[in-house]
Coordinates of C-alpha atoms in Angstrom, one line a residue:
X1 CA 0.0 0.0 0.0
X2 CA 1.3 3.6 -1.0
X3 CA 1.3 6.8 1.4
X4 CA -0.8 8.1 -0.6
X5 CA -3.3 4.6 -0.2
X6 CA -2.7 4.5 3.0
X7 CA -3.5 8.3 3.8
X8 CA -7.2 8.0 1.5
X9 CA -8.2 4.8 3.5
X10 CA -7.2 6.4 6.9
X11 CA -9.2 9.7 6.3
X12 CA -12.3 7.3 5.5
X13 CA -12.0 6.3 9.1
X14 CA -13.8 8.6 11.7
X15 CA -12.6 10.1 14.3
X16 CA -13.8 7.5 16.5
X17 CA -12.1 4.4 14.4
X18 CA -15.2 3.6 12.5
X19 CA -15.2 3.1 8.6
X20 CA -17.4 5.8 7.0
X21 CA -21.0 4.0 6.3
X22 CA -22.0 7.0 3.8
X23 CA -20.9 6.0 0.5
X24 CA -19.9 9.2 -1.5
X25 CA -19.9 9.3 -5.4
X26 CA -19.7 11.8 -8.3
X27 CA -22.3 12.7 -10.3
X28 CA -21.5 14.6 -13.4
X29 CA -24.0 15.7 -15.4
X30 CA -22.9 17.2 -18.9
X31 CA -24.8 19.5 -21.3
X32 CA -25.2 22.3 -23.5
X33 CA -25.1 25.8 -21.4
X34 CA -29.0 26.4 -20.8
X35 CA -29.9 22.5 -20.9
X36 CA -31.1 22.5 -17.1
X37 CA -27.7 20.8 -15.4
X38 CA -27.7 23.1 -12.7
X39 CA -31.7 23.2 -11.7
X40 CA -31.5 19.5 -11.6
X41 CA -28.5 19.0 -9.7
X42 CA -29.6 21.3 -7.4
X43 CA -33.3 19.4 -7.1
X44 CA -31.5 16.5 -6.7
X45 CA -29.1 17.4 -3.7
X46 CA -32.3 19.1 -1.9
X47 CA -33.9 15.5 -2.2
X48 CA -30.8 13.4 -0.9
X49 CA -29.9 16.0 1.8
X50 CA -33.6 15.5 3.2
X51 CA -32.6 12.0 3.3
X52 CA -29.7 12.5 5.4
X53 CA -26.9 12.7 2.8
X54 CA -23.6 14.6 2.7
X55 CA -24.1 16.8 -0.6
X56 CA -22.2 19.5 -2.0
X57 CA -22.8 20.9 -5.8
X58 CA -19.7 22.0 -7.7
X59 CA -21.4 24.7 -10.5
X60 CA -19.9 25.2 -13.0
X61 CA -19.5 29.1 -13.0
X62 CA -18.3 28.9 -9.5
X63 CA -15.4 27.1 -10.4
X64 CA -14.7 28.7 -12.6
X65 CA -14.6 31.9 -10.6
X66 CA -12.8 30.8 -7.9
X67 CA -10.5 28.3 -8.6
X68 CA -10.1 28.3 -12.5
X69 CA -10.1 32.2 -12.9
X70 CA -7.0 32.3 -14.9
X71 CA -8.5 30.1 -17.8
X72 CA -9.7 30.6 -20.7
X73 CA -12.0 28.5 -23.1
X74 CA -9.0 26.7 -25.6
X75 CA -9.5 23.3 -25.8
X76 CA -6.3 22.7 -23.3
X77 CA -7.8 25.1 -21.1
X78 CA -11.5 23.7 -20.9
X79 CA -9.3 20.2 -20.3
X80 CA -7.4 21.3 -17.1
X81 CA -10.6 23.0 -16.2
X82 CA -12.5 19.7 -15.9
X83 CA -9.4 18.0 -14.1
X84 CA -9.3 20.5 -11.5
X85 CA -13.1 20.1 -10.6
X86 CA -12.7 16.0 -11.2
X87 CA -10.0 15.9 -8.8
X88 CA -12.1 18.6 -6.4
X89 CA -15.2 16.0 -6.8
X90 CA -13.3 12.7 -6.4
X91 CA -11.8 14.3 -3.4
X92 CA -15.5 14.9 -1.9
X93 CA -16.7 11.5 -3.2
X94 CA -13.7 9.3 -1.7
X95 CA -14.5 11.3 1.9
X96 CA -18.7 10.2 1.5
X97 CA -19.8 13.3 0.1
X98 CA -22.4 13.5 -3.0
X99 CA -21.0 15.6 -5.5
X100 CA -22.9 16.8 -7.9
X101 CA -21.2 18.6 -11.0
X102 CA -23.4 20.6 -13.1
X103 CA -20.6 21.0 -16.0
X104 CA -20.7 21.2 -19.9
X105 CA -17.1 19.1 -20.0
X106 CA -17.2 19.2 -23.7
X107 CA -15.0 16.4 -24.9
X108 CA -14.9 13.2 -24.1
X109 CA -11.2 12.4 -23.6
X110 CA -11.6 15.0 -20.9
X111 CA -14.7 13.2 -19.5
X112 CA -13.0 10.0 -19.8
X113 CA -10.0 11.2 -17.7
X114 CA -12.2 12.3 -15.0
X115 CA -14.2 8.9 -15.1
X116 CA -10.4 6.7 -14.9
X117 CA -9.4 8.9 -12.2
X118 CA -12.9 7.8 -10.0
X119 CA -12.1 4.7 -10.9
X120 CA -8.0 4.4 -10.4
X121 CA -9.5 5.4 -6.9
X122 CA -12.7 2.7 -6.6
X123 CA -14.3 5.9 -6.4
X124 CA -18.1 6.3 -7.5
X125 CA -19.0 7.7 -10.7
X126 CA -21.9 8.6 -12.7
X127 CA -22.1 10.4 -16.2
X128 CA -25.2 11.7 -17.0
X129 CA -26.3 13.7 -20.2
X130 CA -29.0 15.8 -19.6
X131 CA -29.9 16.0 -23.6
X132 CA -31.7 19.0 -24.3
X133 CA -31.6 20.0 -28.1
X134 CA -29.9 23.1 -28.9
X135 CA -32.7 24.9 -30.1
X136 CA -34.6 24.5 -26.7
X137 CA -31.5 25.4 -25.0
X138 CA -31.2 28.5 -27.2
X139 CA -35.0 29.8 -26.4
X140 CA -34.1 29.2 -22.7
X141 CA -30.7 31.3 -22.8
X142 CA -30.5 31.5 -18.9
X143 CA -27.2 33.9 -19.1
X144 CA -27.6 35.5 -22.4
X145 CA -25.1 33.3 -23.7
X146 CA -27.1 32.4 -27.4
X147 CA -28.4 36.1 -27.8
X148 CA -25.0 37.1 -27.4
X149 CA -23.3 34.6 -29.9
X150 CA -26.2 35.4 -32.9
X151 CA -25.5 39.1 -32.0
X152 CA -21.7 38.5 -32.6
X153 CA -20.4 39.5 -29.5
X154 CA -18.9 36.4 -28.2
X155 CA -17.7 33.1 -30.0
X156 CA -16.8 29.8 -28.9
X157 CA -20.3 28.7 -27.2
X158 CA -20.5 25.1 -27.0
X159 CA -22.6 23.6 -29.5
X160 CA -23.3 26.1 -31.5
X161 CA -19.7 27.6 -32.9
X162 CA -17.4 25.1 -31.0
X163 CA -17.8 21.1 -30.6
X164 CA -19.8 19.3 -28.0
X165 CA -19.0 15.8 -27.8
X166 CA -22.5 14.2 -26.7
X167 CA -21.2 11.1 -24.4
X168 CA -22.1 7.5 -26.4
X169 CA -23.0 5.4 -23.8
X170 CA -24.0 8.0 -20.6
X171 CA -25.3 5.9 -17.4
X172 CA -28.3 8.3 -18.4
X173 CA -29.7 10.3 -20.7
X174 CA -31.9 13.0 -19.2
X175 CA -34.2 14.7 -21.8
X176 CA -35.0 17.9 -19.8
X177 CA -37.3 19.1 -22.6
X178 CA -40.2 16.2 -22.0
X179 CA -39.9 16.2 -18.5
X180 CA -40.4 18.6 -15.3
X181 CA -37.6 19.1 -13.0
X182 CA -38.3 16.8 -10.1
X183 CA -39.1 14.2 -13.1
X184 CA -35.4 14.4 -14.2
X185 CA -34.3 14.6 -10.6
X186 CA -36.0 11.5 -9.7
X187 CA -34.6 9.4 -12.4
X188 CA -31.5 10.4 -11.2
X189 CA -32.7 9.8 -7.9
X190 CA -33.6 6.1 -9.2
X191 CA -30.3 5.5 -10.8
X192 CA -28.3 6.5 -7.3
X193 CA -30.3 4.2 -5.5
X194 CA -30.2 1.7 -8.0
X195 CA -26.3 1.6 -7.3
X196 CA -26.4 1.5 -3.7
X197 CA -25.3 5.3 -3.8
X198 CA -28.7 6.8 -2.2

């Protein structure tokens, strides 16, 4: 066993000597900007913190604010972007915590990384694409972002003038546009359980 090994299984140990019984996991939840990530994650970790859970939401913007300021929106930079916060949630995750990612995480070698490093770890992990059609996410425009991009003020929105890489085979697909909020959230809800993760 590694220090590093060794350090992760004792911080899973209470204070008191007893193994952690809450088992922590990450659930990212990728999208178009506008597709609803951040409503349902947020639904979602209302419902599991009634039910006693440890839950913390890492949004998207708020990273990015805070501890990916510096950053820009290159391809490289959008990578390390997604490491930082995969690293931030498998952190949570590995200590019992819920973490809920509302983040676009365009491509899916970045994705992927994220997912390898959960597992290198025997960490939870859930990747869920909340599949809301462009045009839906458009007419919603919760920041501005579309109006902004047809008006030529800013380039580079995923989707619509640089690549979103839709994940293949997603542990589930959330279509946002068919279904209410708490819908979406309790499919989610369903899948957690179904894991032994809620």
């Amino acid at each position: 066993m590694t220090d590093h090994q060794r350090d992760r299984e004792e911080r899973r140990l209470s204070a008191t000597g007893r193994a952690v019984t809450e088992r922590g996991a990450t659930v990212w939840l990728t999208g178009l900007p506008s597709a609803g990530k951040t409503t349902i994650a947020y639904e979602l970790a209302g419902r599991l913190r009634t039910e006693g859970h440890r839950v913390e939401v890492l949004d998207g913007d708020e990273i990015r604010e805070f501890l990916s300021s510096g950053l820009g929106f290159s391809r490289e930079d959008r990578h390390t972007n997604v490491q930082r916060i995969g690293f931030v949630a498998e952190l949570l995750a590995s200590n019992g915590v819920k973490a809920l990612v509302p983040v676009i995480a365009p491509y899916a070698d970045s994705r992927e990384a994220v997912r390898k490093r959960h597992h290198t770890e025997s960490t939870g992990y859930l990747e869920i694409h909340v599949a809301t059609p462009v045009e839906v996410c458009s007419v919603r425009d919760v920041k501005g972002l579309y109006a902004r991009q047809a008006a030529g003020e800013i380039s580079g929105l995923t989707g619509v003038d640089d690549p979103y890489e839709a994940p293949e085979s997603p542990d589930l697909r959330i279509e946002s546009h068919t279904q209410s909020v708490e819908e979406s959230a309790a499919a989610l809800h369903a899948l957690l359980t179904e894991r032994g993760l809620a």
